[in-house]
Tab-separated table of C-alpha atoms in Angstrom:
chain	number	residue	atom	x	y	z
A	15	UNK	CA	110.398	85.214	84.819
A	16	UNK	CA	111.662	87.762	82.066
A	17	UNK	CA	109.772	91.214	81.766
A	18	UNK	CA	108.187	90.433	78.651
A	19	UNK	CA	107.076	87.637	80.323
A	20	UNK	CA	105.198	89.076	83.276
A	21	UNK	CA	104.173	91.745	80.816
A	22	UNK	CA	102.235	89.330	79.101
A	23	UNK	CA	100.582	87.565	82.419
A	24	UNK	CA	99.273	90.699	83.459
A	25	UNK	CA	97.851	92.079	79.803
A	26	UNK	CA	96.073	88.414	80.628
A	27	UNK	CA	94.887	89.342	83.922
A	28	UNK	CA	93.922	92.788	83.171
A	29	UNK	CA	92.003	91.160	79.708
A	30	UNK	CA	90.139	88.886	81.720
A	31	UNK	CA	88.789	91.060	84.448
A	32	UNK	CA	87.768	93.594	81.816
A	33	UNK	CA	85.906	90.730	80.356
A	34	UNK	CA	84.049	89.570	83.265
A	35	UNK	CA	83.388	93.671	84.120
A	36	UNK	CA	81.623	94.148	80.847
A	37	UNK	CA	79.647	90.931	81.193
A	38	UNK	CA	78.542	92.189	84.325
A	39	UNK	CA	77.850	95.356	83.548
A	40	UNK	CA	75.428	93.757	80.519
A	41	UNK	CA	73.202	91.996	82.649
A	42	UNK	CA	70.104	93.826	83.472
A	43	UNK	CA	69.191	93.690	87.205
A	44	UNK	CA	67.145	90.799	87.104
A	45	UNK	CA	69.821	88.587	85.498
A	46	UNK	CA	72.451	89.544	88.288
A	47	UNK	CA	69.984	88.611	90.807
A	48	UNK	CA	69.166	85.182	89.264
A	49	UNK	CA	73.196	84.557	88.589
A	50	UNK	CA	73.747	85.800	92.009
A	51	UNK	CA	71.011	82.622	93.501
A	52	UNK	CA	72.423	80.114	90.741
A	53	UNK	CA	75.733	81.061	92.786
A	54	UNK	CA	73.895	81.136	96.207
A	55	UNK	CA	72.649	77.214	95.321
A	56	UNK	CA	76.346	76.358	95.884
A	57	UNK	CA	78.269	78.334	98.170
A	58	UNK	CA	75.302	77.539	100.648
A	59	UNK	CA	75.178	73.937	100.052
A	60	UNK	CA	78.879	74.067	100.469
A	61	UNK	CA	78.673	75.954	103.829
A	62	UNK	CA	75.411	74.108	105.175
A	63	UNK	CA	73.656	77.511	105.623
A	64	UNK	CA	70.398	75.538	105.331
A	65	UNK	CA	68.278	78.420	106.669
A	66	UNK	CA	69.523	80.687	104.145
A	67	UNK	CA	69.702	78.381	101.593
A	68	UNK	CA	65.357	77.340	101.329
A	69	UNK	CA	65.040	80.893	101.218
A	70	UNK	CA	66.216	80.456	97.611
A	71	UNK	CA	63.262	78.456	96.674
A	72	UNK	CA	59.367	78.502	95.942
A	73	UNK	CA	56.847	77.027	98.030
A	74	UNK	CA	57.005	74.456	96.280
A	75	UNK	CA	59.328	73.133	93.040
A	76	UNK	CA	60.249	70.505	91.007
A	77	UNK	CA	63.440	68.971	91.682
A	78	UNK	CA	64.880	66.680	88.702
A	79	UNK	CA	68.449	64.269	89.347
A	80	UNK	CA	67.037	61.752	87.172
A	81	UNK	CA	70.481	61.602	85.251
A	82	UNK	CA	72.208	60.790	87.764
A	83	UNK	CA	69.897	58.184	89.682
A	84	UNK	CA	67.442	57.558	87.723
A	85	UNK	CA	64.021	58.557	89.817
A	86	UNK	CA	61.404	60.498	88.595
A	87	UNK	CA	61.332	64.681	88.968
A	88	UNK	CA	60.030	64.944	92.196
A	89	UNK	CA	57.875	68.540	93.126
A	90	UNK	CA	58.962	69.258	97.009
A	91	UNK	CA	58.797	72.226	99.805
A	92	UNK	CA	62.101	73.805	100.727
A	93	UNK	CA	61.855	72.673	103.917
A	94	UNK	CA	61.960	68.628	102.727
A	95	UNK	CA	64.944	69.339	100.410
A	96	UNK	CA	66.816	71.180	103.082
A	97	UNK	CA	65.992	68.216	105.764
A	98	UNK	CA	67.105	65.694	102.408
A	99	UNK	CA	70.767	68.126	101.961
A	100	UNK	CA	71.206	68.225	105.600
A	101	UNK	CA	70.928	64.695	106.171
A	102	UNK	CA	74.019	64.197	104.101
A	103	UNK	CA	76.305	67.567	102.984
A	104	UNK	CA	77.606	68.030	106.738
A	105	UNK	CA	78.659	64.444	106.331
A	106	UNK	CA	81.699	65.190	104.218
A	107	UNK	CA	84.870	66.393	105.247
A	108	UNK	CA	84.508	68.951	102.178
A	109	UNK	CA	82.379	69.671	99.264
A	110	UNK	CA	82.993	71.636	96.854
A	111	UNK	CA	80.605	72.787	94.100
A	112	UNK	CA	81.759	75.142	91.517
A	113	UNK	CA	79.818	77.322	89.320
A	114	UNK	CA	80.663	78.389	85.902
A	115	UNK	CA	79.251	80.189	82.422
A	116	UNK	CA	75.958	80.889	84.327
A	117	UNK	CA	73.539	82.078	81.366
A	118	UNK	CA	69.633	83.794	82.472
A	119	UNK	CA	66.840	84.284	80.388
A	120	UNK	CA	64.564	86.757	81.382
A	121	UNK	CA	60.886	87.046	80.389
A	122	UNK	CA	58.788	89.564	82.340
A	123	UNK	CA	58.213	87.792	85.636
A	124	UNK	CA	59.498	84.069	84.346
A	125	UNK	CA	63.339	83.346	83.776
A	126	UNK	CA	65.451	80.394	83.101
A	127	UNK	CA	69.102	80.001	83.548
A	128	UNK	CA	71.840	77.379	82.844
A	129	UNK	CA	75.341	76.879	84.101
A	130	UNK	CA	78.096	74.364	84.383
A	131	UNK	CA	78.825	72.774	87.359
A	132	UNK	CA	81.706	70.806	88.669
A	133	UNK	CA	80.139	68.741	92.441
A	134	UNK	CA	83.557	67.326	94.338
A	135	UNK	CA	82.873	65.130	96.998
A	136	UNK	CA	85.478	64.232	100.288
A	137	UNK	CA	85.746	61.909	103.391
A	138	UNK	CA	88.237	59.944	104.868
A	139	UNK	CA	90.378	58.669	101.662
A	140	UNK	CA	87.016	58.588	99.556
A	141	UNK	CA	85.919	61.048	96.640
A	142	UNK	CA	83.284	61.882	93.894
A	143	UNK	CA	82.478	63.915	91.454
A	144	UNK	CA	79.997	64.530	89.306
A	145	UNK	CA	80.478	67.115	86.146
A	146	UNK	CA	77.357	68.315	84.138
A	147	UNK	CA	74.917	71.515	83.849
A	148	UNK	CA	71.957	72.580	86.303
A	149	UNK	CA	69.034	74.057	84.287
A	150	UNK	CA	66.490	76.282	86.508
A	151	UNK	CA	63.495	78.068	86.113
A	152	UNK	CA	62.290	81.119	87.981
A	153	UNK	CA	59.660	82.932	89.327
A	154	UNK	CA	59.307	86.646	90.479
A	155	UNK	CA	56.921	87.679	93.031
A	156	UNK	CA	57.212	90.691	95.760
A	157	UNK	CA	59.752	91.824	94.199
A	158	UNK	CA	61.795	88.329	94.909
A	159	UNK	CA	63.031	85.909	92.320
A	160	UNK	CA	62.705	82.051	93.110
A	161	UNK	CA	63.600	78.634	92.049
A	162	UNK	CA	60.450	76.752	90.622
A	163	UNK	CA	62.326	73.571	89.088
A	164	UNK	CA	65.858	73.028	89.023
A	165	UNK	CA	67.128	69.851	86.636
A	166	UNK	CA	70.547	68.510	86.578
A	167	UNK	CA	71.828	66.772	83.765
A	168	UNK	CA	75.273	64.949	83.828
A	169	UNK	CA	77.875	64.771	81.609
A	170	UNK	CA	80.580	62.599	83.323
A	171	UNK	CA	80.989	61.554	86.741
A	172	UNK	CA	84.633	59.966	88.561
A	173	UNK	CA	85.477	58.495	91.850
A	174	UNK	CA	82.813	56.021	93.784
A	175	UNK	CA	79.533	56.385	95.362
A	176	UNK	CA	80.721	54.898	98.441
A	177	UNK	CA	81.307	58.582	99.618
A	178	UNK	CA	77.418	58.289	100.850
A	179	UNK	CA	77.055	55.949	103.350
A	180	UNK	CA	79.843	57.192	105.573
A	181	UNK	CA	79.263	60.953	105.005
A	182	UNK	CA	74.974	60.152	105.951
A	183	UNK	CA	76.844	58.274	108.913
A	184	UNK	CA	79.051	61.564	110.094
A	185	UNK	CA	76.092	63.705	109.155
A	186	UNK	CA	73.820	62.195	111.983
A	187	UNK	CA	75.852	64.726	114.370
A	188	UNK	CA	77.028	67.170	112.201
A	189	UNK	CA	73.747	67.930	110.271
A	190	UNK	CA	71.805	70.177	112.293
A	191	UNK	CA	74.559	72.890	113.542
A	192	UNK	CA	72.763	76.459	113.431
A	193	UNK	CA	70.187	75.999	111.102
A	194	UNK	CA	66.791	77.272	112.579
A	195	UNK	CA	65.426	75.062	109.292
A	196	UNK	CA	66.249	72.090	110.174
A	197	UNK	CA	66.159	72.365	113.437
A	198	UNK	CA	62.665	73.297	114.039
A	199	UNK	CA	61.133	70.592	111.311
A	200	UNK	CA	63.061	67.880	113.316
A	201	UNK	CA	61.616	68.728	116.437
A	202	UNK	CA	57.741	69.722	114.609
A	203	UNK	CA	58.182	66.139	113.197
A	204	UNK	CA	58.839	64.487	116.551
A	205	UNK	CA	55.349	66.320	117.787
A	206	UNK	CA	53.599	64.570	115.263
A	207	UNK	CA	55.130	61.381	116.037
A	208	UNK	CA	54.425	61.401	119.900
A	209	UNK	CA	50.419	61.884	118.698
A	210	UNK	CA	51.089	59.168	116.381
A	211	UNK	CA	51.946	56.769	118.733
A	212	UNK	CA	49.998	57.776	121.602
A	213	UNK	CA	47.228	56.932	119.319
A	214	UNK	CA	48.578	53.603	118.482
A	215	UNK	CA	49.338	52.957	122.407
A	216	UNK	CA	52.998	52.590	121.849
A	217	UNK	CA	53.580	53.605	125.257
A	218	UNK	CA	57.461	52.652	125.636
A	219	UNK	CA	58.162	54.488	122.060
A	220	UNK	CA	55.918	57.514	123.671
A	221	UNK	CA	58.305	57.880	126.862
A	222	UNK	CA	61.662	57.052	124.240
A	223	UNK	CA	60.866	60.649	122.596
A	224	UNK	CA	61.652	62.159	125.849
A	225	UNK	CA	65.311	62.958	127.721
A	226	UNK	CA	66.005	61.113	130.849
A	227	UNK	CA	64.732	64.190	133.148
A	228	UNK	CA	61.857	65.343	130.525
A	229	UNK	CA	58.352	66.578	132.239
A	230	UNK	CA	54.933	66.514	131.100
A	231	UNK	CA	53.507	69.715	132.755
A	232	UNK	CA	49.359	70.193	133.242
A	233	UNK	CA	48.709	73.292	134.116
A	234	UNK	CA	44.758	73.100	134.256
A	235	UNK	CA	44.101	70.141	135.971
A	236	UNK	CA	42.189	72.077	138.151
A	237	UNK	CA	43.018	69.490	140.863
A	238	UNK	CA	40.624	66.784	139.727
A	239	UNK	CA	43.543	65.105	136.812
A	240	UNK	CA	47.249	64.560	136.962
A	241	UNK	CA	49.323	67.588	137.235
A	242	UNK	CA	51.631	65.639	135.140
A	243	UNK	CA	54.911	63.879	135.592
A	244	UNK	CA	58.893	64.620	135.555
A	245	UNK	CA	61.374	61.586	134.195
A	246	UNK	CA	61.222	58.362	132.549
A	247	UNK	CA	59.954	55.900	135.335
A	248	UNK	CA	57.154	58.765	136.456
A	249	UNK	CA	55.910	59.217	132.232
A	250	UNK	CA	56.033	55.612	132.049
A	251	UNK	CA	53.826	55.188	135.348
A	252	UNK	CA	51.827	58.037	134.389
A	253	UNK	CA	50.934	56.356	130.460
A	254	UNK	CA	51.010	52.915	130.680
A	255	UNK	CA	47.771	52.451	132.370
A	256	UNK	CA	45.768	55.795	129.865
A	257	UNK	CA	45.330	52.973	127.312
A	258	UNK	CA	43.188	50.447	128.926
A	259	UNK	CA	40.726	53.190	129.805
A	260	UNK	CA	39.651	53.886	126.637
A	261	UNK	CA	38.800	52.320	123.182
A	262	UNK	CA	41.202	54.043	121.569
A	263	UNK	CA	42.331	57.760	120.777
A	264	UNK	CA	42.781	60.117	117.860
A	265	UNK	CA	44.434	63.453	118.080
A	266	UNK	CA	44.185	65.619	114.752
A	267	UNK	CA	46.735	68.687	114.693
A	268	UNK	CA	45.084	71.937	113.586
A	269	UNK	CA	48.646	74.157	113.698
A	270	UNK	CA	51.969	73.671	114.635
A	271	UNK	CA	54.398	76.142	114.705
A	272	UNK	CA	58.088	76.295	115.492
A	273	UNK	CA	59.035	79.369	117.455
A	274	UNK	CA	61.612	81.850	116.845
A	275	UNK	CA	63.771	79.730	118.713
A	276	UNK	CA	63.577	76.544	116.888
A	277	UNK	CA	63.978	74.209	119.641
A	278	UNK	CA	60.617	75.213	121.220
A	279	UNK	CA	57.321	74.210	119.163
A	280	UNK	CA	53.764	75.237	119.590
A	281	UNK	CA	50.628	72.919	118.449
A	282	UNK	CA	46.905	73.115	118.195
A	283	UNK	CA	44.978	69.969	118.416
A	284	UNK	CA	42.215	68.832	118.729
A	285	UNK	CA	41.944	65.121	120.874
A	286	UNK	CA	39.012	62.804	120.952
A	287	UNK	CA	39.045	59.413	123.139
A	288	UNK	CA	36.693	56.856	122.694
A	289	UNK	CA	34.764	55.834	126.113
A	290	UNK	CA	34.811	52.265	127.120
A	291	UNK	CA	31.214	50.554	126.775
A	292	UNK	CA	29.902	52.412	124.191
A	293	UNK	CA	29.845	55.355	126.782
A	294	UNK	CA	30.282	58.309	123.987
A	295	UNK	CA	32.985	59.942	122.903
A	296	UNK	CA	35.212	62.455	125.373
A	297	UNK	CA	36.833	65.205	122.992
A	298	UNK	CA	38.632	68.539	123.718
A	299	UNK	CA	40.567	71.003	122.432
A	300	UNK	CA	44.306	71.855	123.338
A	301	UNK	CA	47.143	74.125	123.148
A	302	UNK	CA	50.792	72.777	123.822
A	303	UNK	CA	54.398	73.810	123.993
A	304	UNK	CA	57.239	71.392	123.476
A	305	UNK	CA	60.523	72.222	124.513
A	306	UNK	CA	63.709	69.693	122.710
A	307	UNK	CA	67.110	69.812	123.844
A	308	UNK	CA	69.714	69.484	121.394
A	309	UNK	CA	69.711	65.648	120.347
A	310	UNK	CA	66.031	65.955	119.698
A	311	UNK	CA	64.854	64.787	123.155
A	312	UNK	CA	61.640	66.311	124.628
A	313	UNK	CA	62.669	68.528	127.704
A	314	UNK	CA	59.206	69.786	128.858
A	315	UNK	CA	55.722	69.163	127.219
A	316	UNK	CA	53.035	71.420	128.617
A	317	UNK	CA	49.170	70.246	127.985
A	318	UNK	CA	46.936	73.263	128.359
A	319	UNK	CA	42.821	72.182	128.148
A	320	UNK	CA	39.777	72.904	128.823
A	321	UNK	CA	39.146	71.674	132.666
A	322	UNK	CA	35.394	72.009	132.601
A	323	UNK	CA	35.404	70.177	129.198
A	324	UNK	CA	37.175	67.763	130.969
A	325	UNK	CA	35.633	67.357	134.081
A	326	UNK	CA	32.010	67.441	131.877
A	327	UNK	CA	33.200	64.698	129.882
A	328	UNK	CA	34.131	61.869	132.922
A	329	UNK	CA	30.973	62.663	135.006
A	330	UNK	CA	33.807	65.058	137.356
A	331	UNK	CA	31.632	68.401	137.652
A	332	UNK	CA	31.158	68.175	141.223
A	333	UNK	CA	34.351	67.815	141.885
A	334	UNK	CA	36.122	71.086	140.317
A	335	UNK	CA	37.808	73.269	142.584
């Protein structure tokens, strides 16, 4: 390479980072922040940094990909696109989505911004990639801007859509490493469907949602009702015969909560069983702790209730300790 030549590639250098250093130094502080999330959107998605990723967004949004497959706009809560991204992103050997010419438009505590964006997609000998522009709108409040609606609009697209079914596939162990996120709404989802079936006396899918050495732990059965049961065969034993005592059960969840450690869950609920021959209705309220292990299995389920409630309720009074 003559001088003249490398003279030339570094005027070019030295032009183009000026550039991008006065373009920076003309947004206002509000319009780095939003470029800096329109940024965030894809180096997050990229990484599967779930957790930090639905920080990006409102409560709730509206979410727009009708371009590309033709659904409606859809309004969700961070925590449903997150479960939606990490059902699929981890899947893929790589992703890659690049941001460019990212242009905000602030107005007091609304904004909008648009930018390019190239989405490369990669597994096994499979690709696809989609080239258009996201359009977003913003929000400020506490001092924090968020993502309200985010639209994509596409302008050409190459490779096949086969890329999904094998990356959703690889995702199904991949999709759930480190993230707090989606940990903790897997295992608050599998709460609510162990009340679900219990209350449509699916027994066998009931003792399914726990691991092979999971216990049910009652710590107020003040000696008069189960103290509970440790492993498959002993929650099987223990279930099976609950629903042909009763004529039928409903258990309505008040608050559940994942803990700071995502693979423990906490849930208020209130449980009301229907006596057999028209003898009334038994109801009580409870406070319980789930504890998953890794694939999503229950490890230890801990029913805390009133005892007195309970012992009122089957005609048991007499016999509390």
């Amino acid at each position: 390479m003559t001088k003249t030549l490398i003279s030339l590639v570094t005027l070019l250098i030295i032009t183009t980072a000026n550039a991008q250093e006065n373009t920076m130094k003309n947004l206002s502080s509000d319009e780095a922040a939003i470029a800096s999330i329109v940024e965030s959107v894809a180096v997050f998605a990229d990484r599967a940094e779930f957790d930090a990723l639905s920080r990006l967004y409102a409560d709730e949004f509206t979410l727009d990909y009708s371009s590309l497959n033709g659904q409606d706009p859809t309004t969700k809560k961070p925590l449903q696109l997150m479960q939606e991204w990490a059902a699929v992103l981890p899947g893929f050997d790589r992703t890659r989505h690049a941001i460019s010419d990212v242009e905000v438009d602030v107005s007091g505590k609304t904004a909008t911004a648009r930018a390019n964006v190239t989405a490369s997609h990669w597994i096994a000998d499979l690709f696809w990639q989609v080239e258009g522009q996201y359009a977003y709108n913003f929000i400020e409040a506490d001092d924090q801007w968020k993502i309200t609606s985010m639209t994509f609009n596409l302008e050409n697209e190459t490779g096949t859509r086969d890329v999904f079914a094998p990356a959703i596939e690889a995702a199904k162990s991949k999709a759930l490493p480190g993230n707090k996120v989606t940990i903790a709404e897997r295992n608050k989802e599998r709460v609510r469907t162990l009340f679900s079936v219990l209350e449509n006396e699916d027994i066998p899918t009931f003792v399914d949602l726990f691991a092979e050495n999971g216990s049910q732990i009652n710590p107020y059965n003040a000696g008069i009702f189960p103290k509970g049961a440790k492993g498959k065969e002993e929650l099987l034993a223990y279930w099976t015969p609950v629903p042909t005592r009763f004529d039928g059960m409903q258990f309505m969840i008040e608050e559940i909560l994942a803990t700071e450690d995502p693979y423990i869950v906490f849930v208020r609920y209130r449980g009301e069983i229907k006596l057999k021959d028209n003898a009334g209705t038994y109801a009580n309220n409870y406070y319980s702790t789930f504890r998953f292990n890794k694939e999503g299995k229950i490890t230890e389920y801990v029913e805390i209730f009133d005892p007195v409630v309970a012992a009122r309720g089957f005609g048991l009074l007499d016999q509390l300790k």
